[in-house]
Amino acid sequence: MKDFQASFNVKLSPHIIKTVLVATVFGFSAILAVNAQPIIDVSTLNGSFESNSLWVGSFAEPGTIGAHQYETNWSSDGSRSIRIRYQGGGGTNGTGSAQNTGFVVSSGLTFDLSFDWNARANWETTDAIAYALFTTDNNTAGGAITYIAQGSVNGFATNTGFTISESFSGIGTVVAASLGQELWIEFAYDESSNIGTNDANARLDNVVLTAVPEPSTFALLAGMFGLTWVMV
């Protein structure tokens, strides 16, 4: 009986305690990493545009309402991409693509986004592709838009001959109007960038979008670990 009681009275060394704490932190870190949720990739929601589904014409970017159009003359994954185009006069003359991902937005989220593109006919270094993450108040293209993230990319000219890869981490701010609504993503020509030619074309492919939960839980755990480390 004494030996049994003694087994619970063993004093753990500081080294053992620190080892356990490190394992605990890395364990929680792995759990949180798993909670990062893929929304679009090459095999999910047609992120490489290989099927005729899910994507529709762009509508959210101001002044750039365009038809959705697949292309086969350039791709970075598979055999197809989408066309981003500005045609003289803008408006409905352009092409761009949007999708309701069906992902329900919650508080504290940010997003990681990456995609590839290629400058095509008449594309100038000032021409830009706009991207946007947003919700609408009725989850349709006709609803009032609330933006979560917006941006644009440019800097390459016609037929540069290589793939341009873009990557953005931790983008987006979720406000009350987006909570509980479905997430949209859109790529379109940024009309504010058209300084030169009246016609500009690009291709876009290999879209990867991931939702990242608020890191505050891990930050709190790391802080507690650091304090305990000092105290041991």
PDB file of N, CA and C in Angstrom, residues 178-212:
ATOM      1  N   SER A 178     -22.118  40.374 -42.377  1.00  0.00           N
ATOM      2  CA  SER A 178     -21.709  39.138 -43.055  1.00  0.00           C
ATOM      3  C   SER A 178     -21.929  37.887 -42.215  1.00  0.00           C
ATOM      4  N   LEU A 179     -22.173  38.032 -40.932  1.00  0.00           N
ATOM      5  CA  LEU A 179     -22.308  36.872 -40.055  1.00  0.00           C
ATOM      6  C   LEU A 179     -23.499  36.015 -40.464  1.00  0.00           C
ATOM      7  N   GLY A 180     -23.268  34.731 -40.605  1.00  0.00           N
ATOM      8  CA  GLY A 180     -24.331  33.809 -40.984  1.00  0.00           C
ATOM      9  C   GLY A 180     -24.658  33.798 -42.465  1.00  0.00           C
ATOM     10  N   GLN A 181     -23.985  34.640 -43.253  1.00  0.00           N
ATOM     11  CA  GLN A 181     -24.230  34.687 -44.696  1.00  0.00           C
ATOM     12  C   GLN A 181     -23.202  33.815 -45.423  1.00  0.00           C
ATOM     13  N   GLU A 182     -23.499  33.476 -46.676  1.00  0.00           N
ATOM     14  CA  GLU A 182     -22.622  32.632 -47.466  1.00  0.00           C
ATOM     15  C   GLU A 182     -21.555  33.474 -48.171  1.00  0.00           C
ATOM     16  N   LEU A 183     -20.352  32.929 -48.210  1.00  0.00           N
ATOM     17  CA  LEU A 183     -19.205  33.655 -48.760  1.00  0.00           C
ATOM     18  C   LEU A 183     -19.149  33.563 -50.276  1.00  0.00           C
ATOM     19  N   TRP A 184     -19.021  34.711 -50.911  1.00  0.00           N
ATOM     20  CA  TRP A 184     -18.787  34.807 -52.347  1.00  0.00           C
ATOM     21  C   TRP A 184     -17.326  35.143 -52.606  1.00  0.00           C
ATOM     22  N   ILE A 185     -16.816  34.709 -53.753  1.00  0.00           N
ATOM     23  CA  ILE A 185     -15.497  35.123 -54.232  1.00  0.00           C
ATOM     24  C   ILE A 185     -15.652  35.584 -55.672  1.00  0.00           C
ATOM     25  N   GLU A 186     -14.883  36.603 -56.053  1.00  0.00           N
ATOM     26  CA  GLU A 186     -14.985  37.121 -57.423  1.00  0.00           C
ATOM     27  C   GLU A 186     -13.628  37.563 -57.938  1.00  0.00           C
ATOM     28  N   PHE A 187     -13.432  37.338 -59.240  1.00  0.00           N
ATOM     29  CA  PHE A 187     -12.279  37.868 -59.971  1.00  0.00           C
ATOM     30  C   PHE A 187     -12.808  38.639 -61.175  1.00  0.00           C
ATOM     31  N   ALA A 188     -12.311  39.853 -61.378  1.00  0.00           N
ATOM     32  CA  ALA A 188     -12.803  40.695 -62.471  1.00  0.00           C
ATOM     33  C   ALA A 188     -11.712  41.668 -62.878  1.00  0.00           C
ATOM     34  N   TYR A 189     -11.925  42.322 -63.994  1.00  0.00           N
ATOM     35  CA  TYR A 189     -11.000  43.380 -64.403  1.00  0.00           C
ATOM     36  C   TYR A 189     -11.205  44.603 -63.514  1.00  0.00           C
ATOM     37  N   ASP A 190     -10.108  45.187 -63.052  1.00  0.00           N
ATOM     38  CA  ASP A 190     -10.173  46.393 -62.240  1.00  0.00           C
ATOM     39  C   ASP A 190     -10.225  47.600 -63.175  1.00  0.00           C
ATOM     40  N   GLU A 191     -11.416  48.120 -63.390  1.00  0.00           N
ATOM     41  CA  GLU A 191     -11.577  49.193 -64.373  1.00  0.00           C
ATOM     42  C   GLU A 191     -10.825  50.466 -64.007  1.00  0.00           C
ATOM     43  N   SER A 192     -10.556  50.653 -62.735  1.00  0.00           N
ATOM     44  CA  SER A 192      -9.814  51.859 -62.345  1.00  0.00           C
ATOM     45  C   SER A 192      -8.388  51.837 -62.873  1.00  0.00           C
ATOM     46  N   SER A 193      -7.920  50.681 -63.352  1.00  0.00           N
ATOM     47  CA  SER A 193      -6.537  50.561 -63.818  1.00  0.00           C
ATOM     48  C   SER A 193      -6.388  50.793 -65.313  1.00  0.00           C
ATOM     49  N   ASN A 194      -7.477  50.918 -66.070  1.00  0.00           N
ATOM     50  CA  ASN A 194      -7.376  51.007 -67.515  1.00  0.00           C
ATOM     51  C   ASN A 194      -6.988  52.417 -67.940  1.00  0.00           C
ATOM     52  N   ILE A 195      -5.693  52.584 -68.171  1.00  0.00           N
ATOM     53  CA  ILE A 195      -5.162  53.897 -68.546  1.00  0.00           C
ATOM     54  C   ILE A 195      -4.842  53.950 -70.032  1.00  0.00           C
ATOM     55  N   GLY A 196      -4.386  52.812 -70.587  1.00  0.00           N
ATOM     56  CA  GLY A 196      -3.949  52.816 -71.968  1.00  0.00           C
ATOM     57  C   GLY A 196      -4.948  52.213 -72.918  1.00  0.00           C
ATOM     58  N   THR A 197      -4.736  50.964 -73.298  1.00  0.00           N
ATOM     59  CA  THR A 197      -5.542  50.321 -74.327  1.00  0.00           C
ATOM     60  C   THR A 197      -7.012  50.200 -73.934  1.00  0.00           C
ATOM     61  N   ASN A 198      -7.877  50.142 -74.944  1.00  0.00           N
ATOM     62  CA  ASN A 198      -9.297  49.937 -74.714  1.00  0.00           C
ATOM     63  C   ASN A 198      -9.656  48.460 -74.628  1.00  0.00           C
ATOM     64  N   ASP A 199      -8.683  47.583 -74.796  1.00  0.00           N
ATOM     65  CA  ASP A 199      -8.932  46.153 -74.724  1.00  0.00           C
ATOM     66  C   ASP A 199      -7.779  45.505 -73.964  1.00  0.00           C
ATOM     67  N   ALA A 200      -8.079  44.623 -73.025  1.00  0.00           N
ATOM     68  CA  ALA A 200      -7.034  43.972 -72.243  1.00  0.00           C
ATOM     69  C   ALA A 200      -7.515  42.593 -71.826  1.00  0.00           C
ATOM     70  N   ASN A 201      -6.625  41.602 -71.920  1.00  0.00           N
ATOM     71  CA  ASN A 201      -6.993  40.224 -71.637  1.00  0.00           C
ATOM     72  C   ASN A 201      -5.974  39.556 -70.724  1.00  0.00           C
ATOM     73  N   ALA A 202      -6.477  38.729 -69.809  1.00  0.00           N
ATOM     74  CA  ALA A 202      -5.619  37.915 -68.942  1.00  0.00           C
ATOM     75  C   ALA A 202      -6.324  36.594 -68.682  1.00  0.00           C
ATOM     76  N   ARG A 203      -5.586  35.631 -68.152  1.00  0.00           N
ATOM     77  CA  ARG A 203      -6.138  34.346 -67.752  1.00  0.00           C
ATOM     78  C   ARG A 203      -5.839  34.133 -66.271  1.00  0.00           C
ATOM     79  N   LEU A 204      -6.721  33.366 -65.604  1.00  0.00           N
ATOM     80  CA  LEU A 204      -6.573  33.116 -64.167  1.00  0.00           C
ATOM     81  C   LEU A 204      -6.901  31.657 -63.876  1.00  0.00           C
ATOM     82  N   ASP A 205      -6.130  31.031 -62.972  1.00  0.00           N
ATOM     83  CA  ASP A 205      -6.309  29.603 -62.709  1.00  0.00           C
ATOM     84  C   ASP A 205      -5.839  29.262 -61.294  1.00  0.00           C
ATOM     85  N   ASN A 206      -6.133  28.017 -60.882  1.00  0.00           N
ATOM     86  CA  ASN A 206      -5.595  27.420 -59.661  1.00  0.00           C
ATOM     87  C   ASN A 206      -5.921  28.237 -58.413  1.00  0.00           C
ATOM     88  N   VAL A 207      -7.204  28.451 -58.192  1.00  0.00           N
ATOM     89  CA  VAL A 207      -7.656  29.237 -57.033  1.00  0.00           C
ATOM     90  C   VAL A 207      -7.678  28.350 -55.789  1.00  0.00           C
ATOM     91  N   VAL A 208      -7.061  28.839 -54.722  1.00  0.00           N
ATOM     92  CA  VAL A 208      -7.091  28.148 -53.423  1.00  0.00           C
ATOM     93  C   VAL A 208      -7.528  29.157 -52.363  1.00  0.00           C
ATOM     94  N   LEU A 209      -8.604  28.843 -51.676  1.00  0.00           N
ATOM     95  CA  LEU A 209      -9.147  29.726 -50.637  1.00  0.00           C
ATOM     96  C   LEU A 209      -9.364  28.915 -49.366  1.00  0.00           C
ATOM     97  N   THR A 210      -8.853  29.437 -48.244  1.00  0.00           N
ATOM     98  CA  THR A 210      -8.948  28.746 -46.959  1.00  0.00           C
ATOM     99  C   THR A 210      -9.436  29.713 -45.896  1.00  0.00           C
ATOM    100  N   ALA A 211     -10.351  29.254 -45.046  1.00  0.00           N
ATOM    101  CA  ALA A 211     -10.804  30.042 -43.895  1.00  0.00           C
ATOM    102  C   ALA A 211      -9.926  29.716 -42.697  1.00  0.00           C
ATOM    103  N   VAL A 212      -9.463  30.761 -42.024  1.00  0.00           N
ATOM    104  CA  VAL A 212      -8.560  30.588 -40.884  1.00  0.00           C
ATOM    105  C   VAL A 212      -9.250  31.124 -39.633  1.00  0.00           C
TER     106      VAL A 212
END
